[in-house]
XYZ file of C-alpha atoms in Angstrom:
375
model
C 165.197 65.303 56.623
C 161.525 64.421 56.167
C 160.762 60.728 55.697
C 159.556 59.852 52.192
C 155.864 59.073 51.847
C 154.673 55.588 50.926
C 152.011 54.580 48.413
C 149.376 51.989 49.307
C 151.440 49.364 47.426
C 154.723 50.061 49.226
C 154.759 46.867 51.312
C 154.091 44.805 48.183
C 157.042 46.382 46.361
C 159.342 45.640 49.297
C 158.067 42.057 49.588
C 158.782 41.534 45.876
C 162.379 42.672 46.345
C 162.064 45.882 44.352
C 164.949 48.344 44.446
C 163.419 51.277 46.306
C 164.545 54.905 46.163
C 163.144 58.353 47.025
C 161.371 60.066 44.136
C 159.121 63.114 44.291
C 158.866 62.825 48.073
C 157.865 59.135 47.954
C 159.769 55.876 48.480
C 159.205 54.309 45.058
C 160.262 51.139 43.202
C 162.997 51.847 40.645
C 163.169 48.300 39.296
C 162.179 44.696 40.020
C 163.844 42.191 37.638
C 165.764 44.927 35.871
C 165.195 48.040 33.780
C 165.911 46.328 30.451
C 163.522 43.419 31.132
C 160.781 45.745 32.327
C 161.282 48.182 29.440
C 161.031 45.379 26.886
C 157.941 43.940 28.588
C 156.107 47.224 28.051
C 157.310 47.560 24.457
C 156.365 43.977 23.525
C 153.766 42.718 26.008
C 152.358 44.357 29.164
C 153.724 46.081 32.239
C 152.125 47.661 35.304
C 153.367 50.693 37.250
C 152.424 51.990 40.670
C 151.877 55.688 39.978
C 149.984 56.456 43.155
C 152.574 59.131 43.914
C 150.937 61.410 41.333
C 148.766 64.255 42.620
C 145.079 64.901 41.960
C 143.025 68.077 42.214
C 139.284 68.399 41.494
C 137.898 71.727 40.273
C 134.121 72.297 40.368
C 131.745 75.230 40.116
C 129.974 77.483 37.607
C 133.297 79.023 36.490
C 135.208 75.720 36.376
C 135.780 75.801 32.610
C 136.928 79.437 32.647
C 139.174 78.808 35.657
C 140.863 75.708 34.232
C 141.355 77.520 30.929
C 142.911 80.412 32.866
C 145.522 78.234 34.603
C 146.045 75.686 31.780
C 147.567 76.162 28.314
C 145.298 73.805 26.364
C 141.643 74.628 25.650
C 139.192 72.695 27.818
C 136.231 74.682 26.484
C 136.588 72.862 23.166
C 136.876 69.445 24.842
C 133.980 67.030 25.242
C 133.020 65.346 28.532
C 135.146 62.202 28.798
C 138.144 63.746 27.072
C 141.658 64.121 28.555
C 143.983 66.937 27.554
C 147.714 67.393 28.041
C 149.103 70.843 28.728
C 150.954 73.030 31.184
C 150.419 75.593 33.919
C 152.625 78.648 33.378
C 153.996 81.467 35.478
C 153.739 85.040 34.229
C 157.140 84.781 32.502
C 155.938 81.761 30.497
C 157.970 79.246 32.497
C 156.297 75.946 33.326
C 154.874 75.553 36.828
C 154.028 71.939 35.906
C 152.805 69.806 33.033
C 149.660 67.830 33.682
C 146.618 65.983 32.399
C 143.147 67.505 32.678
C 140.072 65.225 32.664
C 136.816 66.926 31.684
C 133.696 65.500 33.349
C 131.445 68.440 32.490
C 131.562 72.213 32.091
C 131.524 72.422 35.885
C 133.863 69.580 36.903
C 137.494 68.741 36.063
C 140.217 66.481 37.433
C 143.815 67.753 37.256
C 146.586 65.151 37.544
C 149.896 66.728 38.583
C 153.455 65.523 39.088
C 154.439 64.005 42.436
C 157.458 66.272 42.904
C 155.239 69.346 42.462
C 152.145 68.438 44.493
C 152.561 71.001 47.294
C 153.760 73.742 44.923
C 150.965 73.089 42.428
C 148.236 72.913 45.065
C 149.334 76.246 46.546
C 149.562 77.833 43.086
C 146.105 76.600 42.017
C 144.488 77.772 45.266
C 146.170 81.180 44.905
C 144.801 81.526 41.371
C 141.252 81.134 42.737
C 141.601 84.665 44.094
C 142.683 86.149 40.766
C 140.146 88.298 39.011
C 138.123 86.356 36.462
C 139.019 88.145 33.181
C 135.525 87.381 31.862
C 133.722 88.880 34.855
C 132.617 92.475 34.135
C 132.427 93.224 37.863
C 136.063 92.199 38.457
C 135.145 89.321 40.760
C 137.179 86.116 41.402
C 136.301 82.761 39.860
C 133.296 80.934 41.309
C 135.003 77.578 41.834
C 135.807 75.074 44.535
C 139.177 73.279 44.576
C 139.396 69.892 46.291
C 142.868 68.468 46.999
C 142.444 64.681 46.803
C 146.001 63.384 46.314
C 145.942 61.649 49.699
C 142.848 59.579 48.913
C 143.382 58.631 45.259
C 145.717 55.820 44.152
C 146.675 54.976 40.579
C 147.947 52.132 38.397
C 149.255 52.414 34.834
C 148.897 49.256 32.716
C 150.925 49.741 29.538
C 151.894 47.799 26.430
C 150.452 46.135 23.305
C 148.500 43.635 25.422
C 147.249 46.171 27.973
C 143.656 46.157 26.706
C 143.487 42.364 26.846
C 144.956 42.266 30.372
C 142.787 45.072 31.782
C 139.662 43.493 30.304
C 140.325 39.858 31.206
C 142.221 40.139 34.501
C 140.608 43.218 36.058
C 137.165 42.912 34.456
C 137.268 46.513 33.247
C 135.405 47.148 29.999
C 137.874 49.461 28.255
C 137.820 48.476 24.560
C 135.531 51.386 23.672
C 137.994 53.990 24.962
C 139.949 55.850 22.316
C 143.274 57.612 22.899
C 142.981 60.338 25.556
C 139.438 59.531 26.617
C 138.166 58.206 29.956
C 135.088 56.931 31.723
C 133.827 56.212 35.215
C 132.465 52.803 36.101
C 131.802 50.498 39.004
C 133.905 47.374 39.541
C 133.051 45.014 42.423
C 130.945 47.763 43.948
C 133.707 50.377 43.833
C 133.846 53.505 41.685
C 136.896 53.819 39.448
C 138.077 56.062 36.640
C 139.932 54.522 33.692
C 141.581 56.464 30.861
C 143.396 55.397 27.702
C 146.528 57.369 28.545
C 150.099 56.722 29.626
C 153.698 57.849 29.677
C 155.431 55.096 27.710
C 154.661 55.596 24.024
C 152.616 52.379 24.028
C 148.909 51.707 24.233
C 147.693 51.530 27.795
C 145.417 52.639 30.597
C 145.623 54.612 33.815
C 143.251 53.557 36.575
C 142.286 55.812 39.512
C 140.558 54.453 42.598
C 140.697 54.177 46.387
C 143.672 52.399 47.978
C 141.896 49.112 48.605
C 140.789 48.852 44.976
C 144.275 49.546 43.626
C 145.732 47.009 46.058
C 143.250 44.392 44.831
C 143.976 45.191 41.172
C 147.746 44.924 41.743
C 147.343 41.540 43.449
C 145.181 40.202 40.638
C 147.659 41.380 38.012
C 150.571 39.751 39.848
C 148.666 36.500 40.348
C 147.758 36.383 36.658
C 151.446 36.375 35.589
C 150.329 38.337 32.510
C 151.755 41.699 33.527
C 155.365 42.576 34.396
C 155.772 44.754 37.519
C 157.679 47.848 36.410
C 159.572 50.535 38.288
C 160.252 54.176 37.609
C 163.581 53.320 35.959
C 161.980 51.939 32.815
C 159.187 54.512 32.985
C 161.918 57.068 32.312
C 163.635 55.107 29.537
C 160.282 54.461 27.844
C 159.056 58.070 27.919
C 162.474 59.370 26.842
C 162.678 57.199 23.715
C 159.425 58.651 22.369
C 160.322 62.243 23.211
C 157.982 62.820 26.164
C 159.238 65.498 28.572
C 159.948 65.089 32.278
C 159.408 68.020 34.612
C 162.767 69.032 36.054
C 164.550 67.936 32.883
C 162.868 69.170 29.688
C 160.422 71.421 31.567
C 161.004 73.775 34.489
C 160.042 77.142 35.966
C 162.582 78.751 33.618
C 161.860 76.652 30.493
C 158.890 77.684 28.359
C 156.666 75.491 26.164
C 158.175 77.192 23.099
C 161.693 76.228 24.192
C 160.502 72.689 24.970
C 158.900 72.322 21.528
C 155.418 71.965 23.035
C 153.710 74.997 21.491
C 150.984 72.762 20.028
C 149.619 72.358 23.554
C 149.393 76.139 24.061
C 146.192 77.568 22.570
C 146.912 81.273 22.172
C 143.549 81.895 20.484
C 141.482 81.178 23.603
C 140.667 83.664 26.356
C 143.267 85.059 28.770
C 145.471 82.576 30.640
C 148.536 82.747 32.862
C 151.755 83.239 30.865
C 149.884 83.924 27.618
C 151.587 87.213 26.756
C 155.090 85.915 27.465
C 154.582 82.801 25.340
C 152.942 84.751 22.514
C 155.889 87.156 22.422
C 158.449 84.362 22.447
C 156.598 82.494 19.729
C 156.509 85.627 17.562
C 160.166 86.564 18.114
C 161.577 83.042 18.338
C 163.133 81.355 21.356
C 166.826 81.887 22.129
C 167.208 78.198 22.977
C 165.375 74.967 22.289
C 165.140 71.327 23.321
C 166.595 69.033 20.616
C 167.579 65.410 20.213
C 171.222 64.353 20.046
C 172.683 61.114 18.703
C 176.216 60.099 19.659
C 178.448 58.040 17.404
C 180.025 56.473 20.503
C 178.375 54.262 23.146
C 179.258 56.763 25.896
C 176.190 57.841 27.863
C 175.333 61.554 28.182
C 173.682 62.416 31.506
C 171.534 65.271 32.769
C 173.580 68.458 33.160
C 176.487 67.461 30.898
C 177.745 70.316 28.704
C 176.972 70.470 24.985
C 179.703 72.135 22.906
C 179.894 73.605 19.401
C 182.654 72.746 16.938
C 184.881 75.424 18.490
C 184.554 73.703 21.857
C 182.378 76.464 23.339
C 179.449 75.577 25.630
C 176.106 76.065 23.832
C 173.762 74.086 26.058
C 173.367 71.113 28.334
C 171.869 67.643 28.329
C 168.434 67.321 29.935
C 168.108 63.500 29.647
C 170.444 60.895 28.182
C 170.633 57.100 27.899
C 171.988 54.301 25.800
C 168.461 53.687 24.541
C 167.181 50.147 24.988
C 164.804 49.950 22.011
C 167.132 51.526 19.413
C 170.563 50.513 20.807
C 172.034 54.007 20.473
C 173.476 56.586 22.846
C 171.036 59.464 22.587
C 170.000 62.526 24.550
C 167.663 65.458 24.726
C 169.400 68.777 25.330
C 168.555 72.458 25.728
C 170.837 74.315 23.281
C 171.194 77.782 21.787
C 168.821 78.347 18.862
C 171.552 78.701 16.225
C 172.560 75.080 16.838
C 169.126 73.435 16.602
C 168.961 72.578 12.880
C 168.786 68.840 12.150
C 172.217 67.468 11.317
C 174.160 70.175 13.179
C 177.451 68.705 14.476
C 178.011 69.208 18.213
C 179.723 67.330 21.026
C 178.996 66.377 24.622
C 181.539 66.632 27.422
C 181.361 63.393 29.416
C 183.679 63.666 32.381
C 186.995 64.831 30.882
C 186.387 63.721 27.291
C 184.246 65.098 24.492
C 182.183 62.882 22.214
C 180.835 63.994 18.803
C 177.072 64.036 18.297
C 174.508 65.218 15.772
C 171.266 67.130 16.284
C 168.226 64.938 15.560
C 164.519 64.967 16.274
C 163.430 64.264 19.854
C 161.416 61.149 19.004
C 163.892 58.285 18.805
C 161.279 55.515 18.764
C 157.847 55.437 17.090
C 154.877 55.685 19.421
C 152.318 52.856 19.291
C 149.145 54.472 20.584
C 145.732 53.127 19.672
C 143.797 55.939 18.017
């Protein structure tokens, strides 16, 4: 078995006594003090995550906008330089290759931030798409773009929580107050170039900072020395994103789960020019999906886990749990689940099989906790 990769902060996590575990091909911190403490720090104060395991791809060239629009469901042509967009890359059947953020620098330059577990797959897929025929080219020629794979040389921190702006400004010296939600800028700090965006994966205000290893190492050390930012692992990153209904690739999204089924059609712009998976998604949207991701709330404190069966009132399987927790912020046992369409109406009574018992539940919305983004 291949040894997991290590981020530039790995030795610091180990020295701090973090619980380490493989994730997405990397040896990553799952928790430090504990998931509950770290979760609450982000909800109420400020937490910092090492997210250097994420992947980065730079697309440049005269056809960069057309190419990114061809492989991405959102519409980058309508975006302004300095704007971030969330969306997905789809296969021809409409299944999700990956969900990602796209940063627009100009009409001829974009940064794509992809999931750690999909880096190799995504890179291969993006490079393969370069050879597809540009649908807008009358001569049937490929896209005029260059793709630079920079995951190995870019590290990343996520500083999240109500006090994130104060901490990033005062501790790291990064002027970020002018950034609005889903915007970014490049700047120089201590002679080093960095990119900072007002984005995150927690449902709270916060920033993601991209830079070279030595810069991220310095920023982490300054944050730890300041005592104003809780070190957080991937355990609470999952509980935080889940409570506000954000999907995780491999759970709510997959090669065989479409944006329509995941309830993410608002990030698929069917009106724009041709893109991968467009016809399949358009057809499913017109005809309706046979299954859909929903929220579930259990009356009991039992915890539904990924893969557990969801049953109708007759005890027949109608779906399965994608993510489940006893949620920290709302003190309820809740889940997201992919279920047959006829059982997706709010208030529908269902049950979850947990080991050998079944526990009643009710279909709810997927957002169990209100997001606190700064607009």
